Amino acid sequence: MALLLGKKLKRTYQVGTQLVTALATVSLEVNSGQFLVITGPSGAGKSTLLNLLSGLEQPSEGEVLFNGACLSTMNETKLANIRNAAFGFIFQIPHVLPHKTVLENVALPFQYGGLSNASQYMDQCLEHLEYVGLKKLGDRSPNTLSGGELQRLVFARALVRDPQIIFADEPTGSLDAANSKLILELLKEQAYKGRAVVMVTHEKEAMAYGSDILKLDKV
Amino acid sequence: MIHIDDILKELNLDLKDAWAGLLRRKVRSLLGSLGITIGVVAMVAMLSIGEGAKQKALDRIASLGLHTVRVEDAREGVGITNLSYGLVLADTKKISAWLGDRGSVGFFSRAANIATYNNQQKGLSTVLGVNPEWLKAEKWSVANGRPLLPEDMVRQSRVCLMGVKIASDLQVSVGSSIRLQNVPCVVIGIMVAKGRLLTEGTGLSSLDFDNTVVMPWRGFPFAKVVANEPILDGLLVTLRKIPEKEIIPIAKQIEEIIQVSHRSVKDFSMVVPLKLLHKVRETQNLFAWVMVSIASLSLLVGGIGVMNVMLANISEQTREIGLRMAIGATKKRIVSLFLCHSLLLTLSGGIMGSLLGLLAALGIQWLAGWEVAFSGVSLILGPVSAGVTGLLFGIYPALRAASLTPARALRES
Ligand SMILES: Nc1ncnc2c1ncn2[C@@H]1O[C@H](COP(=O)(O)OP(=O)(O)OP(=O)(O)O)[C@@H](O)[C@H]1O
Ligand SMILES: [Mg+2]
């Protein structure tokens, strides 16, 4: 059984009286250890596809199966728990809570699931901060971090619940070459460790890291 | 399955998170809760004033005695008539006979007088001629010496009891012989300090117990006499073993008895403290309604302010809400987070309002001289009603925050 299965996924949006197709019908399969790169021109629906696969929104047609369970028919709590425990997210803009410290931001997933004892998960969070090279910055405010450091913070947060799949939407889109390389190497390492990685990018250098490539065309 | 433990843990996390969120926008939070604060200040201040007024009224009623009926001479109001001479001994006998063992009738005759001791110390005092029942009814006892005895009434002895203040003004002690005008009189007792009879607002004449000299009524040298009948200035009927609801009908009967014996001349006035109590309760109820309306109105206004702040916070934090949802926050947790937010906002406003309300009440007491009293209820009611307002007005913003899909929220710029 495939880890993640997208069956005839299609997404349309109602904009005023018009029905806009954001994603034309796509099917795909993702497995453990796979580093799937999704690419294509701007507006082709790459982000939309990633959102559908990761349960951030629901398809207009088709379905997504995670370990055989359909994401679009399961209840909201269960889906949220899967996102919390089984998925890790990295976005183009590093989303953080600016009023919390770097370490607290890394620990945020535990606020919504997993170990309820802070003394237990804080060690894990510190380990992950160390893994991305931010160990010394744990007490700082995210506002004081550079773009590259922020993206690494997000990376640590994505890993902290030991996810089965990492979803990354243009994770290097706003980084310089050195930081991009660092993030891509980390992603590759995670795939090597057996996690599935699904990454959207339109950068040639980034595509080279993928084990498989899915190219979307503009609708 | 629902685990209370888990729910409490989550609530604890959301409360902490919401508190940190409040502190992010200190000025906005402060301004947002200001309406609530002011509402609670008004509420606590008004409750304290109301409570003070009530306390004062209850003190007055306690001073007059709940199980009493007080009758006073009011001939001045009706002018001279030969149909009735005013309150006389015969009235007390009729009432006594009618009451039987349900009560007793104390009475007094009053005069203002100058008391002298050793031809030197002078003190202006009220002199009362009373029967022993009157002393009992006022619950006024002797501190030093002996009380009035029935023999004193029979013997018409020239003896007196003295209030503690006039006694110390004149420097008399038990056994001293004083003069009231030209009447010599032996002090047989000094009374315990009792202060004043709280008659304010009742129409009864006031009485400063501690500045009063009391003599046996029979043979009272200063009694006003009309057609050979000494006139009484007041009756004090004490009811015994009478349930509260029968007091007013009995008072009515007593009034009837006097009315008949006075040939329908309304030359007396009657005060039933129980009626005052009913009136106090009525006023309190009315006051409570006015209070509730004003408080709800100001809480409504405050609540709208809070809702405004919450909506601003939420639209500003849309992407953060998207992030929380992406990494596993359920809609329930988003609602919980923002309800905690508005709850803390209003609760802190409410607590601040309670404290400021206390200060405001004290300020009013100091400036206007109104008595204020603090009830625990008013102190708790402030923050609680503020918190409830926060929850009510927080529901809409919280639901709105949770209504977004994570993808939509994350796309928001
Ligand atoms: N909520 C929405 N309402 C209406 N149209 C939308 C919505 N979300 C996406 N679209 C449209 O769907 C199309 C695909 O959007 P999407 O963001 O998936 O593209 P993309 O491939 O990620 O592009 P880019 O490389 O620029 O990020 C676009 O034309 C976009 O305007
Ligand atoms: Mg995109």
JSON list of C-alpha atoms in Angstrom, two decimals, chain A residues 36-141:
[
{"chain": "A", "resi": 36, "resn": "LEU", "atom": "CA", "xyz": [9.21, 13.81, -4.91]},
{"chain": "A", "resi": 37, "resn": "VAL", "atom": "CA", "xyz": [9.74, 17.16, -6.62]},
{"chain": "A", "resi": 38, "resn": "ILE", "atom": "CA", "xyz": [6.69, 18.93, -8.04]},
{"chain": "A", "resi": 39, "resn": "THR", "atom": "CA", "xyz": [7.50, 21.59, -10.57]},
{"chain": "A", "resi": 40, "resn": "GLY", "atom": "CA", "xyz": [5.87, 23.61, -13.29]},
{"chain": "A", "resi": 41, "resn": "PRO", "atom": "CA", "xyz": [5.14, 27.19, -14.27]},
{"chain": "A", "resi": 42, "resn": "SER", "atom": "CA", "xyz": [3.68, 29.71, -11.89]},
{"chain": "A", "resi": 43, "resn": "GLY", "atom": "CA", "xyz": [-0.06, 29.24, -11.51]},
{"chain": "A", "resi": 44, "resn": "ALA", "atom": "CA", "xyz": [0.07, 25.59, -12.57]},
{"chain": "A", "resi": 45, "resn": "GLY", "atom": "CA", "xyz": [-1.38, 24.55, -9.21]},
{"chain": "A", "resi": 46, "resn": "LYS", "atom": "CA", "xyz": [1.72, 23.27, -7.44]},
{"chain": "A", "resi": 47, "resn": "SER", "atom": "CA", "xyz": [0.87, 24.82, -4.10]},
{"chain": "A", "resi": 48, "resn": "THR", "atom": "CA", "xyz": [-2.74, 23.75, -4.54]},
{"chain": "A", "resi": 49, "resn": "LEU", "atom": "CA", "xyz": [-1.66, 20.15, -5.08]},
{"chain": "A", "resi": 50, "resn": "LEU", "atom": "CA", "xyz": [0.60, 20.23, -2.04]},
{"chain": "A", "resi": 51, "resn": "ASN", "atom": "CA", "xyz": [-2.25, 21.63, 0.08]},
{"chain": "A", "resi": 52, "resn": "LEU", "atom": "CA", "xyz": [-4.56, 18.86, -1.10]},
{"chain": "A", "resi": 53, "resn": "LEU", "atom": "CA", "xyz": [-2.01, 16.13, -0.41]},
{"chain": "A", "resi": 54, "resn": "SER", "atom": "CA", "xyz": [-1.26, 17.47, 3.06]},
{"chain": "A", "resi": 55, "resn": "GLY", "atom": "CA", "xyz": [-4.87, 17.94, 4.09]},
{"chain": "A", "resi": 56, "resn": "LEU", "atom": "CA", "xyz": [-4.69, 21.72, 4.33]},
{"chain": "A", "resi": 57, "resn": "GLU", "atom": "CA", "xyz": [-7.67, 21.89, 2.00]},
{"chain": "A", "resi": 58, "resn": "GLN", "atom": "CA", "xyz": [-10.05, 19.48, 0.33]},
{"chain": "A", "resi": 59, "resn": "PRO", "atom": "CA", "xyz": [-10.15, 18.53, -3.38]},
{"chain": "A", "resi": 60, "resn": "SER", "atom": "CA", "xyz": [-13.17, 19.38, -5.51]},
{"chain": "A", "resi": 61, "resn": "GLU", "atom": "CA", "xyz": [-12.88, 15.96, -7.08]},
{"chain": "A", "resi": 62, "resn": "GLY", "atom": "CA", "xyz": [-10.86, 12.87, -6.30]},
{"chain": "A", "resi": 63, "resn": "GLU", "atom": "CA", "xyz": [-9.42, 11.80, -2.97]},
{"chain": "A", "resi": 64, "resn": "VAL", "atom": "CA", "xyz": [-6.21, 11.58, -0.98]},
{"chain": "A", "resi": 65, "resn": "LEU", "atom": "CA", "xyz": [-5.42, 8.39, 0.89]},
{"chain": "A", "resi": 66, "resn": "PHE", "atom": "CA", "xyz": [-2.88, 8.40, 3.69]},
{"chain": "A", "resi": 67, "resn": "ASN", "atom": "CA", "xyz": [-1.99, 4.86, 4.74]},
{"chain": "A", "resi": 68, "resn": "GLY", "atom": "CA", "xyz": [-5.25, 3.88, 3.08]},
{"chain": "A", "resi": 69, "resn": "ALA", "atom": "CA", "xyz": [-7.40, 6.37, 5.02]},
{"chain": "A", "resi": 70, "resn": "CYS", "atom": "CA", "xyz": [-9.25, 8.99, 3.04]},
{"chain": "A", "resi": 71, "resn": "LEU", "atom": "CA", "xyz": [-8.35, 12.51, 4.18]},
{"chain": "A", "resi": 72, "resn": "SER", "atom": "CA", "xyz": [-11.44, 14.17, 2.72]},
{"chain": "A", "resi": 73, "resn": "THR", "atom": "CA", "xyz": [-13.97, 12.00, 4.50]},
{"chain": "A", "resi": 74, "resn": "MET", "atom": "CA", "xyz": [-12.34, 11.78, 7.91]},
{"chain": "A", "resi": 75, "resn": "ASN", "atom": "CA", "xyz": [-13.44, 14.18, 10.63]},
{"chain": "A", "resi": 76, "resn": "GLU", "atom": "CA", "xyz": [-11.68, 17.44, 11.25]},
{"chain": "A", "resi": 77, "resn": "THR", "atom": "CA", "xyz": [-10.07, 16.37, 14.52]},
{"chain": "A", "resi": 78, "resn": "LYS", "atom": "CA", "xyz": [-8.59, 13.21, 13.05]},
{"chain": "A", "resi": 79, "resn": "LEU", "atom": "CA", "xyz": [-7.21, 15.11, 10.07]},
{"chain": "A", "resi": 80, "resn": "ALA", "atom": "CA", "xyz": [-5.69, 17.72, 12.38]},
{"chain": "A", "resi": 81, "resn": "ASN", "atom": "CA", "xyz": [-4.09, 14.93, 14.41]},
{"chain": "A", "resi": 82, "resn": "ILE", "atom": "CA", "xyz": [-2.56, 13.43, 11.25]},
{"chain": "A", "resi": 83, "resn": "ARG", "atom": "CA", "xyz": [-1.14, 16.80, 10.24]},
{"chain": "A", "resi": 84, "resn": "ASN", "atom": "CA", "xyz": [0.21, 17.15, 13.74]},
{"chain": "A", "resi": 85, "resn": "ALA", "atom": "CA", "xyz": [1.79, 13.74, 14.13]},
{"chain": "A", "resi": 86, "resn": "ALA", "atom": "CA", "xyz": [2.52, 12.42, 10.63]},
{"chain": "A", "resi": 87, "resn": "PHE", "atom": "CA", "xyz": [3.16, 15.50, 8.48]},
{"chain": "A", "resi": 88, "resn": "GLY", "atom": "CA", "xyz": [5.83, 18.18, 8.66]},
{"chain": "A", "resi": 89, "resn": "PHE", "atom": "CA", "xyz": [5.43, 21.53, 6.89]},
{"chain": "A", "resi": 90, "resn": "ILE", "atom": "CA", "xyz": [7.91, 23.96, 5.38]},
{"chain": "A", "resi": 91, "resn": "PHE", "atom": "CA", "xyz": [6.64, 26.99, 3.48]},
{"chain": "A", "resi": 92, "resn": "GLN", "atom": "CA", "xyz": [8.24, 29.56, 1.23]},
{"chain": "A", "resi": 93, "resn": "ILE", "atom": "CA", "xyz": [7.75, 32.23, 3.87]},
{"chain": "A", "resi": 94, "resn": "PRO", "atom": "CA", "xyz": [8.88, 30.92, 7.25]},
{"chain": "A", "resi": 95, "resn": "HIS", "atom": "CA", "xyz": [5.70, 31.16, 9.35]},
{"chain": "A", "resi": 96, "resn": "VAL", "atom": "CA", "xyz": [6.42, 31.55, 13.07]},
{"chain": "A", "resi": 97, "resn": "LEU", "atom": "CA", "xyz": [4.71, 32.98, 16.13]},
{"chain": "A", "resi": 98, "resn": "PRO", "atom": "CA", "xyz": [6.74, 36.15, 16.72]},
{"chain": "A", "resi": 99, "resn": "HIS", "atom": "CA", "xyz": [5.84, 36.49, 20.42]},
{"chain": "A", "resi": 100, "resn": "LYS", "atom": "CA", "xyz": [7.31, 33.11, 21.30]},
{"chain": "A", "resi": 101, "resn": "THR", "atom": "CA", "xyz": [11.00, 32.23, 21.54]},
{"chain": "A", "resi": 102, "resn": "VAL", "atom": "CA", "xyz": [12.78, 30.15, 18.92]},
{"chain": "A", "resi": 103, "resn": "LEU", "atom": "CA", "xyz": [12.62, 27.09, 21.19]},
{"chain": "A", "resi": 104, "resn": "GLU", "atom": "CA", "xyz": [8.91, 27.63, 21.95]},
{"chain": "A", "resi": 105, "resn": "ASN", "atom": "CA", "xyz": [8.23, 27.84, 18.24]},
{"chain": "A", "resi": 106, "resn": "VAL", "atom": "CA", "xyz": [9.95, 24.54, 17.68]},
{"chain": "A", "resi": 107, "resn": "ALA", "atom": "CA", "xyz": [7.86, 23.06, 20.50]},
{"chain": "A", "resi": 108, "resn": "LEU", "atom": "CA", "xyz": [4.57, 24.39, 19.06]},
{"chain": "A", "resi": 109, "resn": "PRO", "atom": "CA", "xyz": [3.43, 21.04, 17.55]},
{"chain": "A", "resi": 110, "resn": "PHE", "atom": "CA", "xyz": [3.47, 19.52, 21.05]},
{"chain": "A", "resi": 111, "resn": "GLN", "atom": "CA", "xyz": [0.88, 22.08, 22.09]},
{"chain": "A", "resi": 112, "resn": "TYR", "atom": "CA", "xyz": [-1.54, 20.27, 19.79]},
{"chain": "A", "resi": 113, "resn": "GLY", "atom": "CA", "xyz": [-0.56, 16.65, 20.29]},
{"chain": "A", "resi": 114, "resn": "GLY", "atom": "CA", "xyz": [2.01, 14.15, 21.43]},
{"chain": "A", "resi": 115, "resn": "LEU", "atom": "CA", "xyz": [3.77, 14.28, 24.76]},
{"chain": "A", "resi": 116, "resn": "SER", "atom": "CA", "xyz": [1.97, 16.50, 27.21]},
{"chain": "A", "resi": 117, "resn": "ASN", "atom": "CA", "xyz": [4.90, 16.82, 29.57]},
{"chain": "A", "resi": 118, "resn": "ALA", "atom": "CA", "xyz": [7.09, 19.79, 28.65]},
{"chain": "A", "resi": 119, "resn": "SER", "atom": "CA", "xyz": [10.16, 18.36, 30.37]},
{"chain": "A", "resi": 120, "resn": "GLN", "atom": "CA", "xyz": [9.93, 15.38, 28.03]},
{"chain": "A", "resi": 121, "resn": "TYR", "atom": "CA", "xyz": [9.56, 17.20, 24.73]},
{"chain": "A", "resi": 122, "resn": "MET", "atom": "CA", "xyz": [11.85, 20.15, 25.42]},
{"chain": "A", "resi": 123, "resn": "ASP", "atom": "CA", "xyz": [14.88, 17.85, 25.16]},
{"chain": "A", "resi": 124, "resn": "GLN", "atom": "CA", "xyz": [13.68, 16.64, 21.77]},
{"chain": "A", "resi": 125, "resn": "CYS", "atom": "CA", "xyz": [13.16, 20.21, 20.64]},
{"chain": "A", "resi": 126, "resn": "LEU", "atom": "CA", "xyz": [16.69, 21.16, 21.71]},
{"chain": "A", "resi": 127, "resn": "GLU", "atom": "CA", "xyz": [18.09, 18.17, 19.83]},
{"chain": "A", "resi": 128, "resn": "HIS", "atom": "CA", "xyz": [16.33, 19.28, 16.67]},
{"chain": "A", "resi": 129, "resn": "LEU", "atom": "CA", "xyz": [17.52, 22.84, 17.11]},
{"chain": "A", "resi": 130, "resn": "GLU", "atom": "CA", "xyz": [21.02, 21.47, 17.37]},
{"chain": "A", "resi": 131, "resn": "TYR", "atom": "CA", "xyz": [20.44, 19.38, 14.23]},
{"chain": "A", "resi": 132, "resn": "VAL", "atom": "CA", "xyz": [19.64, 22.51, 12.20]},
{"chain": "A", "resi": 133, "resn": "GLY", "atom": "CA", "xyz": [22.50, 24.44, 13.86]},
{"chain": "A", "resi": 134, "resn": "LEU", "atom": "CA", "xyz": [20.40, 26.83, 15.98]},
{"chain": "A", "resi": 135, "resn": "LYS", "atom": "CA", "xyz": [21.15, 25.45, 19.42]},
{"chain": "A", "resi": 136, "resn": "LYS", "atom": "CA", "xyz": [22.52, 28.73, 20.72]},
{"chain": "A", "resi": 137, "resn": "LEU", "atom": "CA", "xyz": [19.52, 30.75, 19.49]},
{"chain": "A", "resi": 138, "resn": "GLY", "atom": "CA", "xyz": [16.81, 28.90, 21.43]},
{"chain": "A", "resi": 139, "resn": "ASP", "atom": "CA", "xyz": [16.02, 31.81, 23.77]},
{"chain": "A", "resi": 140, "resn": "ARG", "atom": "CA", "xyz": [15.99, 34.45, 21.06]},
{"chain": "A", "resi": 141, "resn": "SER", "atom": "CA", "xyz": [12.92, 35.97, 19.48]}
]
